[in-house]
Coordinates of C-alpha atoms in Angstrom, one line a residue:
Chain A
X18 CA 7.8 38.1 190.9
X19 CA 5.4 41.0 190.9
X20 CA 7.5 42.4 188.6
X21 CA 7.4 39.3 186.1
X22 CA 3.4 39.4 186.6
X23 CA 3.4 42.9 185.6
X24 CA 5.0 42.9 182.5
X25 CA 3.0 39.3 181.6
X26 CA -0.2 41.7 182.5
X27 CA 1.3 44.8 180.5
X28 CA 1.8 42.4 177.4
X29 CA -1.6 40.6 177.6
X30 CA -3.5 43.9 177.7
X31 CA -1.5 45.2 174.6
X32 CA -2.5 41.7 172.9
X33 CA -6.0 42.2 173.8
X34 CA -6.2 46.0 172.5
X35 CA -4.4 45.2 169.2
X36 CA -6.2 41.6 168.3
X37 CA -9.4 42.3 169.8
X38 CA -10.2 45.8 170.5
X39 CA -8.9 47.7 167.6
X40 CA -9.7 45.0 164.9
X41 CA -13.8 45.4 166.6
X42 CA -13.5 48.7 166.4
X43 CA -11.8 49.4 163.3
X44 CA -14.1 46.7 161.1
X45 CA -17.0 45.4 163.0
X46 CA -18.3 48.5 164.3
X47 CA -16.2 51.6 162.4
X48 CA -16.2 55.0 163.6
X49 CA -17.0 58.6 161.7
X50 CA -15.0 61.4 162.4
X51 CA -16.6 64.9 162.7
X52 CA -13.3 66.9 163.9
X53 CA -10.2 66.8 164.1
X54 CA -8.8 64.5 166.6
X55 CA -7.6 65.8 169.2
X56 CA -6.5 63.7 172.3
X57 CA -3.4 64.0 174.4
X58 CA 0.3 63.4 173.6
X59 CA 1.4 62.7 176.7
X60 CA 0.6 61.9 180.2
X61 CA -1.0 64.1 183.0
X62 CA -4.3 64.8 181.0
X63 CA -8.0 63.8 181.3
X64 CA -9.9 62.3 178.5
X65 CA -13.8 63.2 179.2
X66 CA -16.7 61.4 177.6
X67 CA -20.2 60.7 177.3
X68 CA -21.2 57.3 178.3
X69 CA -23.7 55.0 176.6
X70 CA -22.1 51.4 176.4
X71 CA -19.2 49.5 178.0
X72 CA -17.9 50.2 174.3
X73 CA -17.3 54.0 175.0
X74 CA -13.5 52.9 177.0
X75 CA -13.0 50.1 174.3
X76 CA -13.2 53.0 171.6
X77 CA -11.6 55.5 173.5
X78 CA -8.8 53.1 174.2
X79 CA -8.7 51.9 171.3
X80 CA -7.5 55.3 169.5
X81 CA -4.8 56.4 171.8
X82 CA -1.5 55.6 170.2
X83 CA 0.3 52.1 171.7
X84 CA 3.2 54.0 173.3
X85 CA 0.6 55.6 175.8
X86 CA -1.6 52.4 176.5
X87 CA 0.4 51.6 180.0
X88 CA -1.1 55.0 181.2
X89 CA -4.5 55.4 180.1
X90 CA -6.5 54.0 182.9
X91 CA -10.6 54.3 182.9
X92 CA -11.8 55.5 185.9
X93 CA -14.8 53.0 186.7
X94 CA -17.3 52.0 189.2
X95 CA -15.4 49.3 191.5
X96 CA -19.0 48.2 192.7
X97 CA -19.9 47.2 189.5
X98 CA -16.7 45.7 188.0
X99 CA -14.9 44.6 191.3
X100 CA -17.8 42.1 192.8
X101 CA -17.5 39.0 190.3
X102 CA -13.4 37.5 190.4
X103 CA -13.5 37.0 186.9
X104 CA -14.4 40.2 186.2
X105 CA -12.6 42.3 188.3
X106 CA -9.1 40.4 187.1
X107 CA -10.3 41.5 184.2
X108 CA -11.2 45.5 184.9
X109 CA -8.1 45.7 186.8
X110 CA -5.4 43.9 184.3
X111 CA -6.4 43.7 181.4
X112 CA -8.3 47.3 180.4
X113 CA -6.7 48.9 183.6
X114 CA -9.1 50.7 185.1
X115 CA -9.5 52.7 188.3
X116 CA -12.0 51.1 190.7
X117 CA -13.7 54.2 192.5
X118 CA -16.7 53.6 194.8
X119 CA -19.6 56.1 193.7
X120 CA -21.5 55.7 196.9
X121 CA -19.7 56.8 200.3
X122 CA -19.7 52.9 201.6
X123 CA -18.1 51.4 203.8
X124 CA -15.6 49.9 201.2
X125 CA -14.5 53.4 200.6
X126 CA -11.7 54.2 202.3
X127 CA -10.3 57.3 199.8
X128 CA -12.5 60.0 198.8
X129 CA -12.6 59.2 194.4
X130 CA -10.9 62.7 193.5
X131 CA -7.9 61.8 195.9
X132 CA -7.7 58.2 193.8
X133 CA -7.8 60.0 190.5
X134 CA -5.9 63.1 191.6
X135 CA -2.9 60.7 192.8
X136 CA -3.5 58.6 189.6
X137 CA -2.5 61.7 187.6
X138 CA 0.2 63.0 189.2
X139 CA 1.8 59.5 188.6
X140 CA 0.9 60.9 184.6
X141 CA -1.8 59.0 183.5
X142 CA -4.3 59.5 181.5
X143 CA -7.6 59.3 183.0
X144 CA -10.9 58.2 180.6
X145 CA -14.3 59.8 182.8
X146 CA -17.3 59.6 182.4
X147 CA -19.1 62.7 183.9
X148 CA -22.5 61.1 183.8
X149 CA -21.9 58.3 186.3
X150 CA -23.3 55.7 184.3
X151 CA -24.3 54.1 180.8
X152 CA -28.1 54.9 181.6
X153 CA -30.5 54.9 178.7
X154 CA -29.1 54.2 175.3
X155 CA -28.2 57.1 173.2
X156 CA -29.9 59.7 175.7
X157 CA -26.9 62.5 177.5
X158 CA -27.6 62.2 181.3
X159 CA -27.0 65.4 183.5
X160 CA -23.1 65.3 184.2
X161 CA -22.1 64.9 187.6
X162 CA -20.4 67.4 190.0
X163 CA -17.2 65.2 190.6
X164 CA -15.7 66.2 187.4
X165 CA -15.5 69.4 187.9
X166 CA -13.6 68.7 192.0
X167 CA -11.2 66.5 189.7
X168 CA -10.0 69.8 187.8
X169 CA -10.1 72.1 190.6
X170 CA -7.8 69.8 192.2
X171 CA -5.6 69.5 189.4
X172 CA -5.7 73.0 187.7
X173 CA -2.6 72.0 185.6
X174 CA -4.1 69.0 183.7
X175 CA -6.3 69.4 180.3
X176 CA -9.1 68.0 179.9
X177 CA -9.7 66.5 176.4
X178 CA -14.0 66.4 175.8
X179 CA -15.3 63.7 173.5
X180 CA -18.5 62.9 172.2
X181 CA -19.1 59.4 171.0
X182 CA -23.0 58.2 169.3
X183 CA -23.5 55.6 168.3
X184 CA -22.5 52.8 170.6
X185 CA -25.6 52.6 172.5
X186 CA -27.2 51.2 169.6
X187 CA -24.1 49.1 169.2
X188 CA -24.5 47.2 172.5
X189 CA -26.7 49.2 175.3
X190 CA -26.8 48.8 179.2
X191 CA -28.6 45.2 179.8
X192 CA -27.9 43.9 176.1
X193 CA -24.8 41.6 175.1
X194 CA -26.0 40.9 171.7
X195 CA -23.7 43.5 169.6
X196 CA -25.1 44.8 166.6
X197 CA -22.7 47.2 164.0
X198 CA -23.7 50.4 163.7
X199 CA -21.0 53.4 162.2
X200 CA -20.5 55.5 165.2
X201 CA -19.6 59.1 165.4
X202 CA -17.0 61.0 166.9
X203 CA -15.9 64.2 167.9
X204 CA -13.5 66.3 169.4
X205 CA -13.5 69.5 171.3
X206 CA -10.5 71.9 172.0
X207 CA -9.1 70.8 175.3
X208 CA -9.2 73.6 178.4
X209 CA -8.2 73.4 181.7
X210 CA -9.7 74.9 185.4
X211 CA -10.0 78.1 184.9
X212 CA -11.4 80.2 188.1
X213 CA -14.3 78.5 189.7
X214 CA -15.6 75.2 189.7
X215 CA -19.5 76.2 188.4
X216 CA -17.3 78.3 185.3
X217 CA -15.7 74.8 184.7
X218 CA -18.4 72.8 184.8
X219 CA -20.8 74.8 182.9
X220 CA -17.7 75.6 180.0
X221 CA -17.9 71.8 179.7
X222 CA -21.5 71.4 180.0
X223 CA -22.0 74.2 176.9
X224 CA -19.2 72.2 175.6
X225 CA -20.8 68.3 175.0
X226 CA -23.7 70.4 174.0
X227 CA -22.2 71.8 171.1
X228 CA -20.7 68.7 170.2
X229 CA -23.7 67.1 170.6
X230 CA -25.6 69.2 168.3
X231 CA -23.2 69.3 165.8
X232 CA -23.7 65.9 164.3
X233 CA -26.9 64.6 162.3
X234 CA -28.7 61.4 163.6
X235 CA -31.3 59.3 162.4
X236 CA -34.1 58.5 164.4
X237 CA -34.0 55.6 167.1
X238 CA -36.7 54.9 169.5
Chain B
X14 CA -7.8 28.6 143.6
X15 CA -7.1 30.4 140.9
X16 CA -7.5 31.4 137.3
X17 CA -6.4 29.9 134.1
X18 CA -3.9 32.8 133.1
X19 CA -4.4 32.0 129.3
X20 CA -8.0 32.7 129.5
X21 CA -7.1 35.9 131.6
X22 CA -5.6 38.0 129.7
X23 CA -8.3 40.4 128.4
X24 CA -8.6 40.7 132.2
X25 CA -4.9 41.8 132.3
X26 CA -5.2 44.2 129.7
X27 CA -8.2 46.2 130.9
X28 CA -6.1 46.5 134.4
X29 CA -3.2 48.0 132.2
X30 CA -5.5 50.1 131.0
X31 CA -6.6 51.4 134.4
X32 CA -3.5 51.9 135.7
X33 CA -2.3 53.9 132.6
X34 CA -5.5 56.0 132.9
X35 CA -5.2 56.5 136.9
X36 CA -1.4 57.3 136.7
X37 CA -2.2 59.9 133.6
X38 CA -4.3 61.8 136.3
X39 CA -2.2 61.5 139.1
X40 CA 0.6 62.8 137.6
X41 CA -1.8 66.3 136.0
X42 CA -3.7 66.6 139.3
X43 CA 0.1 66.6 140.7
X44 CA 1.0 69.1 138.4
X45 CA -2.1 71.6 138.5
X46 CA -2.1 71.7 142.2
X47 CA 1.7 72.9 142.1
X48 CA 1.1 75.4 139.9
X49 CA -1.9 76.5 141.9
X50 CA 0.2 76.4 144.9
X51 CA 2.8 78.1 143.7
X52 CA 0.7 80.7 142.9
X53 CA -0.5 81.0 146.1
X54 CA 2.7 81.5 146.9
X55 CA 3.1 79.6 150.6
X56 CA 4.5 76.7 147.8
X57 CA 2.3 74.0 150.1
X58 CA 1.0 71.1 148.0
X59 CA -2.4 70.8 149.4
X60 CA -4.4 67.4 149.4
X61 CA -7.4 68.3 147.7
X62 CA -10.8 66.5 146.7
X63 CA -9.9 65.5 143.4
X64 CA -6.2 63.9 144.8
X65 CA -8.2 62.5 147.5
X66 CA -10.8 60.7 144.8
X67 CA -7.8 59.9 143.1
X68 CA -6.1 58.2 145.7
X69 CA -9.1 55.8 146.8
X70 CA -9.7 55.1 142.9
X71 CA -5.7 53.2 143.2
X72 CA -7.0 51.7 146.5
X73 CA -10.3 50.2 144.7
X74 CA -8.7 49.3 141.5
X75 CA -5.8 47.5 143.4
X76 CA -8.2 46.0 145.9
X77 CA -10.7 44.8 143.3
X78 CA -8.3 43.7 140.7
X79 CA -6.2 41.7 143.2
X80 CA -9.2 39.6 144.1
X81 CA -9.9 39.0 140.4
X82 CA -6.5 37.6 140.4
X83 CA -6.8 35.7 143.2
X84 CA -9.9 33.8 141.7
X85 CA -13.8 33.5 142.5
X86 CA -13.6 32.7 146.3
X87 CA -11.8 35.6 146.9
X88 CA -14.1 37.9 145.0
X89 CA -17.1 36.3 146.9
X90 CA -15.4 37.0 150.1
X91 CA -15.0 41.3 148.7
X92 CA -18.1 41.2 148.0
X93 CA -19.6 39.9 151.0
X94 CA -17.5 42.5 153.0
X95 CA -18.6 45.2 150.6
X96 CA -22.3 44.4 151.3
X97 CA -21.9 44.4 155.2
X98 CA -20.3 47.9 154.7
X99 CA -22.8 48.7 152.8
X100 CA -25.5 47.4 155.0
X101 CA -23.9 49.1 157.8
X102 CA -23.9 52.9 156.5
X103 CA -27.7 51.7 155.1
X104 CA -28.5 50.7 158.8
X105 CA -26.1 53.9 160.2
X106 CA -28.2 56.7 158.2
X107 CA -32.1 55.8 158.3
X108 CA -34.6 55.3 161.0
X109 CA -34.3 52.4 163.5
X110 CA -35.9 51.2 166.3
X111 CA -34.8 50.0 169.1
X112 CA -37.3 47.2 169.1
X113 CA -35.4 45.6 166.3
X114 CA -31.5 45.8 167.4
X115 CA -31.8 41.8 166.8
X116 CA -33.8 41.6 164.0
X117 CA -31.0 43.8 162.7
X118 CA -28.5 41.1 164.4
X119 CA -30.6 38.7 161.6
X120 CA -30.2 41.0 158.6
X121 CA -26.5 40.9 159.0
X122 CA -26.2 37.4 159.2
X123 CA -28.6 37.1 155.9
X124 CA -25.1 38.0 154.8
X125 CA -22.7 34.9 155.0
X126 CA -25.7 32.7 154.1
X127 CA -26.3 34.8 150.8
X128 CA -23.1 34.5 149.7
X129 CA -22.7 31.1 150.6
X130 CA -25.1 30.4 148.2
X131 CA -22.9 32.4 145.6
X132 CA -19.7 30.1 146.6
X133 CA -21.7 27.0 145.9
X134 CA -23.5 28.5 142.5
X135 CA -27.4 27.8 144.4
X136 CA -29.0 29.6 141.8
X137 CA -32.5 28.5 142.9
X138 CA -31.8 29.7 146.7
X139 CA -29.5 33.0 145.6
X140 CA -32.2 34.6 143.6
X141 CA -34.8 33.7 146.2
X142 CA -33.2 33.8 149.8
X143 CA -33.6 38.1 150.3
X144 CA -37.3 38.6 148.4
X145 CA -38.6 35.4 150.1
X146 CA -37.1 33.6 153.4
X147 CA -35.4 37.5 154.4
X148 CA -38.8 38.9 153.4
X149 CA -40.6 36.5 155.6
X150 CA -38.8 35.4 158.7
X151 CA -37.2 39.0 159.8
X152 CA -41.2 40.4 160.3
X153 CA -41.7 37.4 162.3
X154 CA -38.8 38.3 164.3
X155 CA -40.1 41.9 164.4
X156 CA -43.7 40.3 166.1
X157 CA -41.4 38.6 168.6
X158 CA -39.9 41.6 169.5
X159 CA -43.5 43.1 170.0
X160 CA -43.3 46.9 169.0
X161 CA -46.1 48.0 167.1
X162 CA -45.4 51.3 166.7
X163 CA -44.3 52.2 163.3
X164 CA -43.9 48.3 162.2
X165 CA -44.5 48.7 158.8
X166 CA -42.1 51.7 158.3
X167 CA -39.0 49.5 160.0
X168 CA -40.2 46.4 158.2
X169 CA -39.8 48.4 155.1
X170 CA -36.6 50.1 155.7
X171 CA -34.9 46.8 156.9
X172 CA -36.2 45.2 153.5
X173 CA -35.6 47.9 151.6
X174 CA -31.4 47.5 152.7
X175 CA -31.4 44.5 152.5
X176 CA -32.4 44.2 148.8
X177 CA -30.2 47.2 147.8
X178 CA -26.9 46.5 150.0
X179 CA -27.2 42.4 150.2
X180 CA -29.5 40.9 147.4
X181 CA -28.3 43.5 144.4
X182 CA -24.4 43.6 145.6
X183 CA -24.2 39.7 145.7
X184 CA -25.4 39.4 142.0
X185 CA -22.1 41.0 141.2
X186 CA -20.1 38.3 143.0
X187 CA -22.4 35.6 141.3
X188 CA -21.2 37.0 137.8
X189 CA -18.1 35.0 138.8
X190 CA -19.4 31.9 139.0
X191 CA -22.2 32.1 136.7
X192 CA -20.1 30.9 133.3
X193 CA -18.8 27.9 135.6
X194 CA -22.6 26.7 136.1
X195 CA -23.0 23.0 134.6
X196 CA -19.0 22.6 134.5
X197 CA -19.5 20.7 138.0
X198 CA -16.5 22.8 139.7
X199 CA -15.8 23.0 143.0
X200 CA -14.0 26.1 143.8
X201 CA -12.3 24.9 147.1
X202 CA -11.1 21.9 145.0
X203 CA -7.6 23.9 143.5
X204 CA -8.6 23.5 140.0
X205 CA -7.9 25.8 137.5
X206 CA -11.1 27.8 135.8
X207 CA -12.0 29.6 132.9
X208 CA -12.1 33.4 133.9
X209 CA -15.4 33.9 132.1
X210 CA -16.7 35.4 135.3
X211 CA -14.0 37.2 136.2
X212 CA -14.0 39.3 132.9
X213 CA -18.2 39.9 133.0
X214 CA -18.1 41.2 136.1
X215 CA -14.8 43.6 135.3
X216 CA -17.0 44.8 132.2
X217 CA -19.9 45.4 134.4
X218 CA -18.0 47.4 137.1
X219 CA -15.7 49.3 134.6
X220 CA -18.7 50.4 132.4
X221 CA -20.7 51.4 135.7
X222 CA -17.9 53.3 137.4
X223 CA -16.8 55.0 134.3
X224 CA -19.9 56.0 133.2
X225 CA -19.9 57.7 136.8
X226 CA -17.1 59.5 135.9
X227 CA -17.6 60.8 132.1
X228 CA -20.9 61.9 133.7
X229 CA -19.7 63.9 136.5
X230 CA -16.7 65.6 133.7
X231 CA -19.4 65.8 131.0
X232 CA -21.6 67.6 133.3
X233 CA -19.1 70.2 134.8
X234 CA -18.1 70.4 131.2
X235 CA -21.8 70.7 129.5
X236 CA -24.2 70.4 132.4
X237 CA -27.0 73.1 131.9
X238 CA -30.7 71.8 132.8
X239 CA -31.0 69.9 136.0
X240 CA -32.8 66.4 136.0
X241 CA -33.9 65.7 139.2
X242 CA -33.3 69.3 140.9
X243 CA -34.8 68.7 144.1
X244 CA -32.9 65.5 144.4
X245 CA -29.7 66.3 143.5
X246 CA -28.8 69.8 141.2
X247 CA -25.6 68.6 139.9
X248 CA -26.9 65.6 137.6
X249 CA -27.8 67.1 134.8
X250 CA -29.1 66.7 131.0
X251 CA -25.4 67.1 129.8
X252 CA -24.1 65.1 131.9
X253 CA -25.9 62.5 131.2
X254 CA -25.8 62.8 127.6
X255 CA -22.3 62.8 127.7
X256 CA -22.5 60.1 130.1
X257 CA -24.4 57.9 127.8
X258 CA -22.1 58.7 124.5
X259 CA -19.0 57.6 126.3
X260 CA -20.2 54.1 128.1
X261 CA -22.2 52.8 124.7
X262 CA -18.6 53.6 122.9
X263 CA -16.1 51.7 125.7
X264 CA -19.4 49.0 125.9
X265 CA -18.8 48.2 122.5
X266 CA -15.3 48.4 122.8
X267 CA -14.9 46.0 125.6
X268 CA -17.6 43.6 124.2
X269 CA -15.3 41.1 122.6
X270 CA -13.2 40.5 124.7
X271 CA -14.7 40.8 128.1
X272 CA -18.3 39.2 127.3
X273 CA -19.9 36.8 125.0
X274 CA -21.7 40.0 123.0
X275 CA -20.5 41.5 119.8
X276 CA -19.9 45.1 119.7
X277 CA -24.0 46.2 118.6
X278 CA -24.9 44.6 121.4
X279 CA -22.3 45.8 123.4
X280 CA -23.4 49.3 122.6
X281 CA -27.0 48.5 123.4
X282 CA -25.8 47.1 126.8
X283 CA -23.4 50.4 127.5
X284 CA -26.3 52.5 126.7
X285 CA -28.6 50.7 129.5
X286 CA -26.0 50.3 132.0
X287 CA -25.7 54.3 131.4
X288 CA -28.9 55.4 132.2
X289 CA -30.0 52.1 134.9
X290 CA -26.7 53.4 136.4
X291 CA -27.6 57.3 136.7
X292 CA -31.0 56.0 138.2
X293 CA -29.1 53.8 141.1
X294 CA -27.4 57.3 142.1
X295 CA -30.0 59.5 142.6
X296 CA -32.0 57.3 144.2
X297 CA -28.7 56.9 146.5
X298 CA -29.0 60.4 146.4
X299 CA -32.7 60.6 147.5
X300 CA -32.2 58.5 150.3
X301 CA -29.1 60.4 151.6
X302 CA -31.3 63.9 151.2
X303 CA -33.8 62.2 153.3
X304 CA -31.3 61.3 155.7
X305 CA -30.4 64.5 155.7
X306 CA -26.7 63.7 155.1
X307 CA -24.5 64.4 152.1
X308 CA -22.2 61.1 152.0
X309 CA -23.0 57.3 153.3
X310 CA -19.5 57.4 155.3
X311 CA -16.0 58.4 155.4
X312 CA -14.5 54.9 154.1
X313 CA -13.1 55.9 150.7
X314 CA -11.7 59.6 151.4
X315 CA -13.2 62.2 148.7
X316 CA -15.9 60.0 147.8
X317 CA -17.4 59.4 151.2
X318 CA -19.0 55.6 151.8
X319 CA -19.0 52.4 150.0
X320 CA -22.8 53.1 149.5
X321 CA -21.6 56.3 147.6
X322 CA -19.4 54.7 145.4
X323 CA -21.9 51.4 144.8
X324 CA -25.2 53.4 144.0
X325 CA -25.0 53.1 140.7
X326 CA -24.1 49.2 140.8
X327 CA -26.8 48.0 143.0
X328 CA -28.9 48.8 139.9
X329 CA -26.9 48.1 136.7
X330 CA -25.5 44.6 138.6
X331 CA -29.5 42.9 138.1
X332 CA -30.1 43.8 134.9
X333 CA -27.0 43.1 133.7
X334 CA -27.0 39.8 135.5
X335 CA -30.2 38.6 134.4
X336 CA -29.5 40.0 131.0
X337 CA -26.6 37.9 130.5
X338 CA -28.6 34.9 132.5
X339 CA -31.1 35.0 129.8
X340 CA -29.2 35.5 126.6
X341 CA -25.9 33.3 127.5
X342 CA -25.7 31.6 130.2

């Protein structure tokens, strides 16, 4: 039976990435590409982005090749997608994410870094989000430390930076009303753990900066 | 829906024509870059701009002449995609505010309605919808919203695309229906039309987009004294020159057969759609320097957006609308 479920979940999250997702993507919104792209082949790797809309794992999602879709799993905040039913049938079956608890609650038994570490060695592919949260729209929050625990504890897995604008004008924190905007996208080199945990974090740190700087936006305030 | 095929065939012919033209350069771009290749002696055929332009010139003739084929509804619907593209990479590349992320919601959706009015041949609410209801209510949204701070710019901008992406793009698609006025069709109804339409707008595009082209050759050929410098070095006096002598020569050549005009005023018309076009693209261009960007998007590869390739249309497609309007129709 769980078996049957399963599959009936694998094929209704496949059906809701290739009629829904990618068409939104693809046509609605449309994305500009300012590097190569480079993203991982296989599993056992960490895709690691900048976060301004619920659309960030949709578009990230969204470009990894079908074959790999049963192991990408977004690693998200289970107290915000877990509390409503609806919603967290949804999170969990249908764009597969990774409940972690941000805050040390009571609801957290695991530490977060043991969830995804396990997650990985099972080769997924992981989609963090270093900042935390969406915050403001368009605006690159201080990344958190946790990212940086993830790769010391997994030395052997690449992590794959990508910086997405655009899709916090698209649809921000607190607004469902989705407007098209083209959205931009780059790619960095991937890199692994190197030595020590600050060298990581600041290499990736230096890293979305770069990106970041790379592309021209007009004004939005 | 679909086309009386008698009536078509001047239609037919010009595509012919295309293709031969498109294939002709295919095959010598092909050619040059192996001999360039195998003199850089790795003997790798490498895809360069000018195979990449050539490539999304097949894609737009065959996506453009198919929906000719397939009759006036489907070239409403092309347009009406074009112009949200269009309206996207206007909305993508200039100042915004955050203020108005619905009254940009609106814009969009002056998009279906516009075009709507095409389908049903509304000439009254067509030519007035954009400068007058879009003109009015989307400020009244923007007082909703409350923002103050730099209202009039955004107000301005917002109008400003929506004329040039929405308002000037859907003349193009009203070409179609424009000879059909006063016959009382209805286009869902299956009945077979005269391609009148179909054949104005093909002259209109073919004239625009070619006179693009024999201006960008005539001015690497002959280019020497730059127009506009500031605003974009590589259109210069021999380019347009050249520009101008080609499109009054096919404008007179197509006027027969295309458009109610005989070939004089063919050649008059070629001559304005020459220079009104060369005007659309720089000011494209001027709003792209401003932006600070060199192309509208990534759509068509080599040439960069939809607005990059439409610049020149969303000024020749008014005036030669109206033109024809006044004169024939």
């Amino acid at each position: 039976m769980k078996y049957i479920t399963g599959k009936f979940n694998s094929m209704l999250r496949l059906c809701f990435f290739v009629i829904i997702v990618r068409p939104l993507v693809k046509i609605v919104i449309g994305l500009r590409y300012h590097s190569p792209i480079r993203l991982p082949e296989k599993g056992r790797a960490i895709i690691v982005a900048n976060h301004n809309s619920h659309l960030d794992t949709m578009v990230l999602v969204s470009m990894m090749p079908l074959r790999l879709l049963s192991k990408v799993q977004p690693v998200a905040a289970a107290d915000y997608f877990t509390t409503n039913p609806i919603m967290k049938w949804f999170a969990l079956n249908i764009i597969g994410i990774l409940p972690i608890h941000r805050d040390k609650s009571a609801a957290r038994a695991t530490d977060p870094i043991d969830l995804c570490q396990e997650a990985l060695e099972q080769g997924k592919i992981l989609i963090f989000f270093p900042e935390g949260s969406r915050g403001e729209p368009e605006e690159m929050s201080e990344l958190k430390y946790g990212i940086s625990k993830l790769a010391q504890a997994c030395p052997d897995v690449s992590v794959y930076p990508v910086y997405l604008h655009g899709l916090g004008k698209v649809m921000p924190k607190g607004d469902p009303v989705l407007v098209p905007f083209f959205c931009d996208i780059s790619f960095a080199q991937p890199f692994s753990y190197s030595q020590h945990k600050a060298e990581f974090f600041n290499q990736l740190k230096s890293t979305f900066s770069e990106l970041q700087h790379a592309i021209q936006y007009p004004e939005w305030d | 829906m679909i086309f009386d095929f008698a009536t078509m065939l001047p239609v037919f012919q010009v595509f012919i024509g295309l293709i031969a033209f498109l294939s002709l350069a295919t095959v010598t771009t092909y050619f040059i870059n192996r001999r360039k290749a195998a003199g850089e002696s790795n003997g790798v055929i490498i895809k360069n701009e000018l195979q990449m332009r050539i490539n999304s010139w097949w894609l737009m003739v065959g996506v453009f002449g198919l929906s000719l084929m397939f009759g006036p509804m489907t070239t409403i619907y092309l347009f009406a995609i074009l112009s949200f593209i269009a309206l996207k990479e206007y909305f993508s590349m200039t100042a915004t505010r955050k203020a108005d992320r619905r009254v940009l919601f609106w814009a969009y959706l002056t998009i279906p309605l516009q075009y709507y009015w095409v389908a049903t041949g509304w000439y009254g609410m067509f030519i007035i919808f954009i400068p007058i209801y879009a003109f009015l209510f989307l400020p009244f949204r923007m007082v909703l919203a409350g923002e103050t701070k730099n209202y009039l710019k955004a107000a301005s901008n917002i109008h400003w695309g929506l004329m040039l992406t929405v308002f000037t793009l859907s003349h193009l698609a009203f070409l179609v229906v424009m000879p059909l006025q006063g016959a009382e069709v209805n286009l869902s109804a299956g009945l077979k039309v005269s391609s009148e339409g179909a054949a104005l707008l093909l002259y209109l595009v073919v004239l625009t987009q070619l006179n693009d082209v024999s201006q960008f050759i005539s001015g690497k050929l002959f280019g020497n004294t730059p127009i506009a410098p500031k605003v974009s070095p590589n259109k210069t006096r021999g380019g347009l020159i050249g520009g101008a002598i080609f499109t009054v020569a096919l404008g007179s050549l197509l006027a027969t057969s295309l458009t109610p005009m005989n070939w004089w005023q063919g050649a008059l018309v070629g001559f304005g759609i020459s220079l009104v076009g060369f005007i659309g693209d720089i000011s494209m261009s001027a709003i792209k320097r401003d932006a600070g960007i060199k192309d509208t998007g990534q759509i068509l590869p080599g040439h960069g957006g939809i607005l990059d390739r439409l610049d020149s249309l969303t000024f020749t497609a008014p005036l030669f609308f109206h033109l024809m309007h006044y004169a024939f129709y």
